[in-house]
GROMACS .gro file of C-alpha atoms in nm:
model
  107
    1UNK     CA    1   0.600  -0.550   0.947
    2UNK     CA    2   0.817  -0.302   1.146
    3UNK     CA    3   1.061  -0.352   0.956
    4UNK     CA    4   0.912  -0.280   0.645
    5UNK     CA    5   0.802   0.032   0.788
    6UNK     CA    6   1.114   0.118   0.884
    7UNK     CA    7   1.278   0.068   0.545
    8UNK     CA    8   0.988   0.223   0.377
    9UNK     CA    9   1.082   0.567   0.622
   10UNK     CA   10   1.435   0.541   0.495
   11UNK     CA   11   1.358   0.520   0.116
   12UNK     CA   12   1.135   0.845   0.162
   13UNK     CA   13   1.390   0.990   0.402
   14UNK     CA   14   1.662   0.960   0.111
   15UNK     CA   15   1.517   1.174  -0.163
   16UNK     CA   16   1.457   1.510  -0.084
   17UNK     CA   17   1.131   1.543  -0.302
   18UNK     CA   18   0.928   1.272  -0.078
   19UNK     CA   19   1.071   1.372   0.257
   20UNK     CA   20   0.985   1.716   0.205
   21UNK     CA   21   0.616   1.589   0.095
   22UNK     CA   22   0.596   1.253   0.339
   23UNK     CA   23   0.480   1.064   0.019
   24UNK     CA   24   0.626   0.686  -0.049
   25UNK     CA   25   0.645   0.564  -0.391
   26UNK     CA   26   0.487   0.205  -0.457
   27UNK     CA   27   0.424  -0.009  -0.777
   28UNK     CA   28   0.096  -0.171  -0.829
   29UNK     CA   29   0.011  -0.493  -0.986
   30UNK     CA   30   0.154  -0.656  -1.246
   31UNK     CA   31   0.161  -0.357  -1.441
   32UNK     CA   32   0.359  -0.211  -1.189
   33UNK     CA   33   0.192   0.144  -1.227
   34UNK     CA   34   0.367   0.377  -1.023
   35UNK     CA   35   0.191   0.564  -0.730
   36UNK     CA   36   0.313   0.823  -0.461
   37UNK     CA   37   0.119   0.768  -0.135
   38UNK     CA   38   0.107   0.981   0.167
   39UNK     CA   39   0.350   0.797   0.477
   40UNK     CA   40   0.069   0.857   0.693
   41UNK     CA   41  -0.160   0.612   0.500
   42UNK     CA   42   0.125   0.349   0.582
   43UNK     CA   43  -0.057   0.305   0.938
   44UNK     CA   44  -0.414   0.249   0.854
   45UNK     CA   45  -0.535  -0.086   0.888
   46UNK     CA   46  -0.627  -0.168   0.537
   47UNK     CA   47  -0.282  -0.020   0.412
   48UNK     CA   48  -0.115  -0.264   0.690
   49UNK     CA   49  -0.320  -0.538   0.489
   50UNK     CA   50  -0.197  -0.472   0.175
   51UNK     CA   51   0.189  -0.443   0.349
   52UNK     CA   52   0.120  -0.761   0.523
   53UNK     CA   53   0.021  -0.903   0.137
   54UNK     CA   54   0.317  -0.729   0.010
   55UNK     CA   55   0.545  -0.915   0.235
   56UNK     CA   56   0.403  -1.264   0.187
   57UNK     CA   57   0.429  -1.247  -0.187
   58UNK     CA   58   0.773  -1.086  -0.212
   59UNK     CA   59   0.913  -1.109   0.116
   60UNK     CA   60   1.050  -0.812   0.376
   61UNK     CA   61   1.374  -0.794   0.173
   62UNK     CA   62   1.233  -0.678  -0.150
   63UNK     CA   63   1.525  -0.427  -0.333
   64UNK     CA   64   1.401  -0.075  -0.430
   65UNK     CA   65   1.062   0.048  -0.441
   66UNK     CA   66   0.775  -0.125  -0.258
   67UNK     CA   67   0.560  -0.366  -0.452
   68UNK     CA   68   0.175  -0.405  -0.391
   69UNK     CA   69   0.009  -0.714  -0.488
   70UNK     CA   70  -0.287  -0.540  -0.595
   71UNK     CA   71  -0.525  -0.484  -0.943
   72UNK     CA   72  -0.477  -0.110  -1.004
   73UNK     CA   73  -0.778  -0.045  -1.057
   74UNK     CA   74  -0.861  -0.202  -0.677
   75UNK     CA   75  -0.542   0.001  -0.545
   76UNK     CA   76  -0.680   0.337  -0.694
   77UNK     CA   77  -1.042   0.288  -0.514
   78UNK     CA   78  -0.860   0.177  -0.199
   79UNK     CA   79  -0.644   0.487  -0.205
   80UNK     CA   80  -0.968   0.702  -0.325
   81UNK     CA   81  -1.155   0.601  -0.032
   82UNK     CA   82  -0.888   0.643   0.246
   83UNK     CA   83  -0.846   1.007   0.083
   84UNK     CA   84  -1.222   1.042   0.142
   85UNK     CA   85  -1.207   0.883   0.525
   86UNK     CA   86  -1.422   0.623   0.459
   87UNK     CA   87  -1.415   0.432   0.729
   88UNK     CA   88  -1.199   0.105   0.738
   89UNK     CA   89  -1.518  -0.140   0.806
   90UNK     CA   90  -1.671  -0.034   0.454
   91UNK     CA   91  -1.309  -0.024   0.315
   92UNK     CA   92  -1.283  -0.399   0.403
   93UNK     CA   93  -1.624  -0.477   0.240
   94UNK     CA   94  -1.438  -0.317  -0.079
   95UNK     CA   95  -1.175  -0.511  -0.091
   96UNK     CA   96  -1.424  -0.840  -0.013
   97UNK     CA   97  -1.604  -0.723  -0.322
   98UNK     CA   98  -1.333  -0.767  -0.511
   99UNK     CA   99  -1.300  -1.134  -0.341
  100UNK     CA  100  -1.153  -1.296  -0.693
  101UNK     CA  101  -0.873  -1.009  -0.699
  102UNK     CA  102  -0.550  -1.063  -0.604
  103UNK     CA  103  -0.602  -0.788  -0.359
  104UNK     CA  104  -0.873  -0.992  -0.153
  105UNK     CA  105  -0.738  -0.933   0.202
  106UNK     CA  106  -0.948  -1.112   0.554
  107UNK     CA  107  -0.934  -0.900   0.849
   0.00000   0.00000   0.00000
């Protein structure tokens, strides 16, 4: 996991436009919708989840861009709810709602 957050540092580190902003790019889904999330976020426990998710399905060696193993539409409540501060107890009872999504994460 460290050193996915490492590499993720260096991708936003490399391009002026996210290191001035401390956003990370990541692709969602199968669709692979494209969405710019704050670094910071890259910490929170649920986020971690959906790293640790990223890593099992495509491994820590993944080229490019990182790749979330997520519906969309779950990613875009996630994301809506950390940018409210819900707190990370009701953010895991999202994601169990969801418990037939590929996003279904146990914590």
């Amino acid at each position: 996991m460290k050193q996915l957050i490492r590499r993720l540092s260096r991708v936003a580190d490399s391009s002026s436009q996210y290191r001035l902003l401390r956003h990370v790019p990541v692709y969602v889904g199968e669709e692979m919708e494209r969405f710019v999330v704050n670094a910071e976020l890259l910490n929170h426990p649920v986020f971690v989840g959906l790293l640790n998710k990223s890593a099992q399905e495509y491994g820590y060696e993944q080229k490019g861009v990182l790749r979330i193993p997520c519906h969309v539409l779950v990613f875009e409540r996630v994301m809506e709810a950390l940018r409210l501060g819900v707190e990370s107890r009701d953010l895991q009872d999202l994601l169990r709602s969801f418990s037939d999504d590929c996003c279904f994460l146990d914590f």
